XYZ file of C-alpha atoms in Angstrom:
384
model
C 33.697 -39.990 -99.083
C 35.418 -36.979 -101.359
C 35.842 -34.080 -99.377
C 34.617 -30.832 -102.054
C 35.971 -28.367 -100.236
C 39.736 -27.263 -100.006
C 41.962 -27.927 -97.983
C 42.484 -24.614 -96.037
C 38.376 -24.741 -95.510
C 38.773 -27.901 -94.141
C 41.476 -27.568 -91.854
C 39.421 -24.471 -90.460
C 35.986 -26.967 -89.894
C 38.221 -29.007 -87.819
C 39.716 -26.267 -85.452
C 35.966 -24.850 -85.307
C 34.838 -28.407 -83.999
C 35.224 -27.662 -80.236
C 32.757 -24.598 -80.789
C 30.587 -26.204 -82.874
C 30.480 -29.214 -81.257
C 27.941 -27.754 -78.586
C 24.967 -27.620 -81.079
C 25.604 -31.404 -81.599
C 26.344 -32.316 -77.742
C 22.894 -30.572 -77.072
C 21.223 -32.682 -79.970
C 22.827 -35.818 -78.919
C 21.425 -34.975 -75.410
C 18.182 -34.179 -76.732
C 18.000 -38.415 -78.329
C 18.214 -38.932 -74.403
C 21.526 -40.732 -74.767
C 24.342 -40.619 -71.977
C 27.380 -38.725 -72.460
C 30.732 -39.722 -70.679
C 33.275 -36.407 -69.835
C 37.051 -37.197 -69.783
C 40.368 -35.878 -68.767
C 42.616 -38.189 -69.763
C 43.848 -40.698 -72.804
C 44.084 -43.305 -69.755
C 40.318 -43.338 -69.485
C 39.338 -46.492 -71.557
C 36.362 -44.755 -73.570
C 35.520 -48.414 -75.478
C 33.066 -49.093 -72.517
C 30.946 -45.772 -72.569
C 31.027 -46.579 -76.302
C 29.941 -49.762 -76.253
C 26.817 -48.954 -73.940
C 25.965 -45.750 -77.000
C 27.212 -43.380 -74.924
C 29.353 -39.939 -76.254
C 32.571 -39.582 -74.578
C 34.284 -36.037 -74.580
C 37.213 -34.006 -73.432
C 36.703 -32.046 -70.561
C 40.221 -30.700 -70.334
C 40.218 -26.839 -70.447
C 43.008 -24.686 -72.345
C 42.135 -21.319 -71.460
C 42.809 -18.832 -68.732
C 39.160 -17.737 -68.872
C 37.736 -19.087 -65.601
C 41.335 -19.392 -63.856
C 40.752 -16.731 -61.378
C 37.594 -18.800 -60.146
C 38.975 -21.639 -60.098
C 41.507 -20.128 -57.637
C 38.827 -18.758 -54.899
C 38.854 -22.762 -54.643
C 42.390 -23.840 -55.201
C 46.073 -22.738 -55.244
C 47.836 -20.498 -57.439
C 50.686 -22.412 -57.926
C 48.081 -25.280 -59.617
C 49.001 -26.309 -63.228
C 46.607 -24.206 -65.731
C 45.185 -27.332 -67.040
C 43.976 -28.360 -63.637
C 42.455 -25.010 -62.509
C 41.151 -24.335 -65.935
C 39.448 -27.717 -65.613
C 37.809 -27.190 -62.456
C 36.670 -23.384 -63.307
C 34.639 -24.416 -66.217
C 33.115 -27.080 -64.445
C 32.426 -24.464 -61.426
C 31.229 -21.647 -63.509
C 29.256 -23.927 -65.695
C 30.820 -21.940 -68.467
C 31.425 -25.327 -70.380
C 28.364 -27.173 -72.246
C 30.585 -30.314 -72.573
C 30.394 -29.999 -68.721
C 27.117 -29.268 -68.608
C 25.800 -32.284 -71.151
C 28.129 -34.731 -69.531
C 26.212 -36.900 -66.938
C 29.225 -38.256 -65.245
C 33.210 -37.196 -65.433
C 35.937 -40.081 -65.277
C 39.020 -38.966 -63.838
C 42.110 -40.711 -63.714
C 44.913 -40.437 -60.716
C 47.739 -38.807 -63.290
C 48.669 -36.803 -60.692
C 48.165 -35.292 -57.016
C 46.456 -32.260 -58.273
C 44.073 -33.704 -60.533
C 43.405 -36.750 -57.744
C 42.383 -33.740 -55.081
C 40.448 -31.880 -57.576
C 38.349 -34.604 -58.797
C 37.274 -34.291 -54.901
C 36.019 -30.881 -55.044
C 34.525 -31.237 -58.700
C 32.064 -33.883 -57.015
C 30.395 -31.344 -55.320
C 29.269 -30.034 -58.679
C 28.845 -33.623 -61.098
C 28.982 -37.054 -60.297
C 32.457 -38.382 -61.127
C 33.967 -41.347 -61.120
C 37.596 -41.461 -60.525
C 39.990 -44.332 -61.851
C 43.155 -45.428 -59.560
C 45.852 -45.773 -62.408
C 49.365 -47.856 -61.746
C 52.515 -45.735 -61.632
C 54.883 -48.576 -62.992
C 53.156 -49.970 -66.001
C 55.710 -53.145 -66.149
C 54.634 -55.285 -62.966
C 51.808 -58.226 -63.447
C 50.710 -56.321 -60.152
C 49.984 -53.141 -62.116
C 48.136 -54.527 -64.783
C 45.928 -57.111 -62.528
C 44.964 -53.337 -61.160
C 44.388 -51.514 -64.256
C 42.497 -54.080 -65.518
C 40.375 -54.576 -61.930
C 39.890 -50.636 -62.287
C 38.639 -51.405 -65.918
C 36.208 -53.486 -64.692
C 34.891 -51.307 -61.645
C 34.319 -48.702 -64.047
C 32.370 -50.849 -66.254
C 30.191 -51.582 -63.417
C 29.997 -48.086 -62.258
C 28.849 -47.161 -65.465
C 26.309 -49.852 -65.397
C 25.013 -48.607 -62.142
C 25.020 -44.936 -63.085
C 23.181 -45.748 -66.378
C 21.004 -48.480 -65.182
C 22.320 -50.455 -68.182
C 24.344 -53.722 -69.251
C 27.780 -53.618 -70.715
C 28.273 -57.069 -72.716
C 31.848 -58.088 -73.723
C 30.398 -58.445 -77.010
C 29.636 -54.593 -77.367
C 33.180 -53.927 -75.790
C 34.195 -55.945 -78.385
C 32.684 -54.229 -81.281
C 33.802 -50.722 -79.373
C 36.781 -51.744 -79.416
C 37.061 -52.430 -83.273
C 35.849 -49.166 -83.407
C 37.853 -47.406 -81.720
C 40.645 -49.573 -83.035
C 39.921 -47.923 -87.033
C 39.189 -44.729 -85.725
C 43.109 -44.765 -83.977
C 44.020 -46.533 -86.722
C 42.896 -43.883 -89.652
C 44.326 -40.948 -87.086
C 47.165 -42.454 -87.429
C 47.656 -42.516 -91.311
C 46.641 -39.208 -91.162
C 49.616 -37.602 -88.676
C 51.887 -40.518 -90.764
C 51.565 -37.491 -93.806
C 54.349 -35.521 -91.236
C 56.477 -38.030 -92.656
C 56.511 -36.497 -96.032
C 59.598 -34.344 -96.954
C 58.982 -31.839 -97.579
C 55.722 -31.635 -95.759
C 52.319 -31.746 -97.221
C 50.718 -29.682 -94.517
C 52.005 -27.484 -91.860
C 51.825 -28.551 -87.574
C 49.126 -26.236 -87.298
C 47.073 -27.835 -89.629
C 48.145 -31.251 -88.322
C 47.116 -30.060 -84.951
C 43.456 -28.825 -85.996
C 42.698 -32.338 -87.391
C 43.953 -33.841 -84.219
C 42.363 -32.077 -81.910
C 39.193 -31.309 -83.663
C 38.004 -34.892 -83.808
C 37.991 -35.427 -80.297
C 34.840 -32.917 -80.482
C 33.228 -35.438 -83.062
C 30.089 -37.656 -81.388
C 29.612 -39.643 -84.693
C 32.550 -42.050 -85.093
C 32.049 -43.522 -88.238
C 31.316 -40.092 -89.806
C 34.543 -38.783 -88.384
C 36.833 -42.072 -89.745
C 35.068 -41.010 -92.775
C 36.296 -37.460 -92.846
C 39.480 -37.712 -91.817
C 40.093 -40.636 -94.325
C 39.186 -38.809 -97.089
C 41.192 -36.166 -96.118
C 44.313 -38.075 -95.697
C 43.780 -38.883 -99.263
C 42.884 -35.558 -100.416
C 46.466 -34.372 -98.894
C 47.944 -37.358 -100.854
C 46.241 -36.344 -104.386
C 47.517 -32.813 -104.055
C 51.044 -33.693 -102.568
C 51.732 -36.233 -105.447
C 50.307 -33.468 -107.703
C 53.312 -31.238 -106.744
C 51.012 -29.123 -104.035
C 54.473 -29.162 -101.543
C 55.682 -26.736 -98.582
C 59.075 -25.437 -98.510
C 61.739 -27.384 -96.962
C 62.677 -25.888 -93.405
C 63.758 -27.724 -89.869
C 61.236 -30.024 -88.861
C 60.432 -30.088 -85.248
C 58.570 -32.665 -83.034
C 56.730 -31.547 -79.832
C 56.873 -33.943 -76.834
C 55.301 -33.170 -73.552
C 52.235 -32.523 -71.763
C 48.584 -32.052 -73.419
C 48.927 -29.225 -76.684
C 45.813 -27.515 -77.641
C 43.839 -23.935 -77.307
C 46.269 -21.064 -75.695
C 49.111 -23.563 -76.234
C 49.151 -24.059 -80.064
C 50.874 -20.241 -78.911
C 54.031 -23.292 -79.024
C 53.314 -23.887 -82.320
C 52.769 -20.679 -84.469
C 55.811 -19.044 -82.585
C 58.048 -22.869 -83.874
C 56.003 -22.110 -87.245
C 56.374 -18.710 -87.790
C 59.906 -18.511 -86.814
C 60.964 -20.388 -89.578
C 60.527 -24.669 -88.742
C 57.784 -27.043 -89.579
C 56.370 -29.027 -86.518
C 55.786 -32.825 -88.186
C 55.446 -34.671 -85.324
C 53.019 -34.297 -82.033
C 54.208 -36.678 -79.116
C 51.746 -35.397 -76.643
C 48.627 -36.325 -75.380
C 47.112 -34.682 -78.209
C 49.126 -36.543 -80.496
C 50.291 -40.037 -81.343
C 50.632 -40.901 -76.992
C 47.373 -42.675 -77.025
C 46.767 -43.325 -80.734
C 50.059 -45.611 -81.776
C 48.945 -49.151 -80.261
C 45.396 -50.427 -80.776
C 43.839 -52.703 -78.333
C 44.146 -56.352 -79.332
C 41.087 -57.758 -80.850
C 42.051 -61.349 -80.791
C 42.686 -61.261 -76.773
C 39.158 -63.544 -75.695
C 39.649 -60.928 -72.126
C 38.455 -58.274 -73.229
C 39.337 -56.170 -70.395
C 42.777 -58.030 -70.283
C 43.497 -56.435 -73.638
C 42.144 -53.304 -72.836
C 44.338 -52.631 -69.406
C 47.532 -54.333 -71.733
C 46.523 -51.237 -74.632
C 46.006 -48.310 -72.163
C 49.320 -48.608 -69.721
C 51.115 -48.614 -72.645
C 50.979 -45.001 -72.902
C 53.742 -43.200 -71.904
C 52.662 -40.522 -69.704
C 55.441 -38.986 -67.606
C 52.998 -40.117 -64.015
C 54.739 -43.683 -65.265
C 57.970 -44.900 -63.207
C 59.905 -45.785 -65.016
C 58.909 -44.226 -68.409
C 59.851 -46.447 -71.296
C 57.483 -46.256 -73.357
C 57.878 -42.577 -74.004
C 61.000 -42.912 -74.937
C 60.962 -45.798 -77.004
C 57.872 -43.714 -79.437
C 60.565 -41.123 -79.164
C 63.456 -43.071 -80.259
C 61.509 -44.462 -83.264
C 59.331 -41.010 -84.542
C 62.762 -38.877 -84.791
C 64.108 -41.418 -86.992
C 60.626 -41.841 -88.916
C 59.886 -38.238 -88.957
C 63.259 -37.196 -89.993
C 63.314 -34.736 -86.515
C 66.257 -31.987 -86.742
C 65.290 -31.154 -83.199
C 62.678 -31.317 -80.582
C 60.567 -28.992 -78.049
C 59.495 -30.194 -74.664
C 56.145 -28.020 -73.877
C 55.623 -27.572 -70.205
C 52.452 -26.529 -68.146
C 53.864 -24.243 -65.578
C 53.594 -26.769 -61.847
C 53.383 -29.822 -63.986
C 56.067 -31.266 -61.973
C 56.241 -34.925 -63.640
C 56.800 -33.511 -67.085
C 59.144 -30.951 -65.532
C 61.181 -33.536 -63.915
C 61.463 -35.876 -66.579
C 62.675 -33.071 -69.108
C 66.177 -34.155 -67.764
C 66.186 -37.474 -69.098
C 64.311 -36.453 -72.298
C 67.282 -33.899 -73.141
C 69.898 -36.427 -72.283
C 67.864 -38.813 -74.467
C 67.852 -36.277 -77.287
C 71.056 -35.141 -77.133
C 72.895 -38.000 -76.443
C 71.203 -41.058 -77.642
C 69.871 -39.571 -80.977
C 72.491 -36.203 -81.443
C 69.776 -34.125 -81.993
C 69.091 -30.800 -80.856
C 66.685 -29.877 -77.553
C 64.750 -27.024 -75.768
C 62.082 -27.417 -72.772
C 59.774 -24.380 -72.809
C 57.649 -23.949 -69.807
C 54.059 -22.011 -70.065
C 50.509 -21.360 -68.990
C 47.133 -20.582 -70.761
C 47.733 -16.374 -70.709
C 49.039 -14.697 -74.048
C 52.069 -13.361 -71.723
C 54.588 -14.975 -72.788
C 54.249 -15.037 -76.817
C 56.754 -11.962 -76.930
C 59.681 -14.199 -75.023
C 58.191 -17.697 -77.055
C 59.112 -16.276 -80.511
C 62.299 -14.613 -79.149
C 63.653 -17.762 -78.236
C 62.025 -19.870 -80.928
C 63.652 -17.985 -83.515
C 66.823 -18.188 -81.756
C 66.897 -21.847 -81.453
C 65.404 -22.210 -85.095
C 68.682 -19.807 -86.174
C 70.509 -22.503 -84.800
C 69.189 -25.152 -86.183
């Protein structure tokens, strides 16, 4: 596939996806085929796939239905959470609206009690996740929760999920992570090809994608259109490159990102949910258990719910040597208290183990706090 168009136009298709997305969600709906709303990377979306169903994010990044959301629930509620629950509510959100059941995840307290009141308004299935992902204990109950929602899906969809479509899912999804992957790898480059913003588009754009192959496709040829035009001298200037850890980047909070970008730094590198979290392992596809493999793939990702957290800081450890990282941001949704905690051991990680520079920066889904962002961006970028 040879992508006409260039690249600026391209990058802009990709951040329009969300929007656009609702003209094919309603056509997709229209075949009479299910469609699967998430919340989380945890959520094992080979088995809606393999019974033809569309799977899509339902996690909100704007402050547009906060205040009803909190008629319901607390102020004090991370953003993403009462975001979340408002568009659901309000109805303000055709993903919501298209999606015939949501799969939650128990990533936290807040989400867990939400997913409660949310029932009242879609059927939603809610998985019980592990919170130490090294134990034969935990897995035996990731992978029993894999298999309950396989059923549940069955039930809900008066269908049969064979191990031989979860099988072919799971190649797919497997070359779809794959070809992601090779496309945030171009961060590598120094100097970079293409700026975070960009990066971030691509990434979160596709998750808005119903046609899989199609979107391999796209961002494939894109990868090598960014390639072409890099070897052909098309370079951006050298400046600090930056890689954002944390929780879930996208919406209000790419705020993060222009005020690292315009401040003078390059953001190469995405950690986050958003990111590389859920895209750097595939699931095994010579494992005969098919759900074995799958529980082994997903509690790999290191999500800061996990105690202890190794595996965020081994992808850490390995991306600011790969990436060539000068320093790195730690986003924070205001109440995430996991994340919040953990920033601790992620600046003493930074610091100490690798000698590079660190700053957490806590926020929310308003435009309140861009004046203070760039302030101390540009400060810590001065630095740098």
């Amino acid at each position: 596939m040879e992508l006409k168009k260039e690249l600026p136009e391209i990058f802009e298709e990709f951040s329009e996806a969300r929007r656009n997305g609702f003209i094919a969600a309603k056509a997709f709906k229209e075949q009479n085929k299910p469609m699967v709303g998430t919340f989380c990377t945890f959520m094992p979306q080979e088995l809606p796939l393999a019974m033809g169903a569309a799977t899509v994010s339902l996690c909100a990044t704007s402050d547009e239905t906060v205040g009803d959301a909190e008629k319901d629930l607390p102020r004090n509620l991370c953003p993403l959470i009462k975001s979340s629950y408002g568009f659901g509510k309000t109805d303000k959100c055709p993903y919501f609206y298209f999606s015939d059941l949501v799969v939650g995840e128990t990533t936290c307290d807040g989400k867990k009690k939400m997913f409660e009141l949310m029932g009242e308004y879609k059927p939603v299935h809610v998985m019980q996740l592990p919170n130490n992902p090294t134990t034969k204990e935990a897995h035996d109950m990731w992978k029993a929760e894999i298999i309950r929602l396989k059923e549940s899906l069955e039930t809900q969809f008066e269908t049969t999920i064979t191990e031989e479509d979860i099988k072919k899912a799971i190649n797919l999804k497997n070359r779809e992570r794959q070809t992601l992957k090779d496309f945030y790898s171009l961060g590598k480059l120094n100097p970079p090809a293409i700026s975070g913003g960009d990066l971030l588009k691509v990434l979160y754009g596709s998750t808005f994608k119903f046609d899989r192959e199609e979107t391999i496709k796209e961002v494939s040829a894109l990868t090598d259109k960014v390639m072409k035009e890099y070897e052909a001298g098309k370079k951006l200037e050298q400046k600090p490159r930056i890689l954002i850890t944390g929780c879930p980047i996208g919406g209000v909070t790419e705020k993060v990102v222009k005020a690292i970008e315009e401040n003078g730094a390059t953001v190469v590198f995405y950690e986050n949910c958003m990111g590389a979290k859920a895209v750097e392992d595939n699931v095994d596809e010579s494992n005969p258990d098919v759900y074995e493999a799958l529980a082994e793939k997903y509690l790999k990702i290191g999500c800061s719910c996990m105690s202890p957290n190794e595996n965020r800081f081994k992808l850490l450890d390995r991306t600011i040597d790969e990436y060539q990282v000068d320093a790195v941001v730690d986003v924070i949704l205001q109440a995430c208290h996991t994340y919040a905690v953990e920033t601790m051991n992620v600046k003493r990680f930074v610091n100490d183990n690798k000698g590079k520079p660190y700053i957490s920066v806590e926020t929310d889904y308003s435009t309140s706090d861009i004046g203070q962002l760039n302030t101390r961006m540009a400060a810590f970028i001065e630095m740098l």
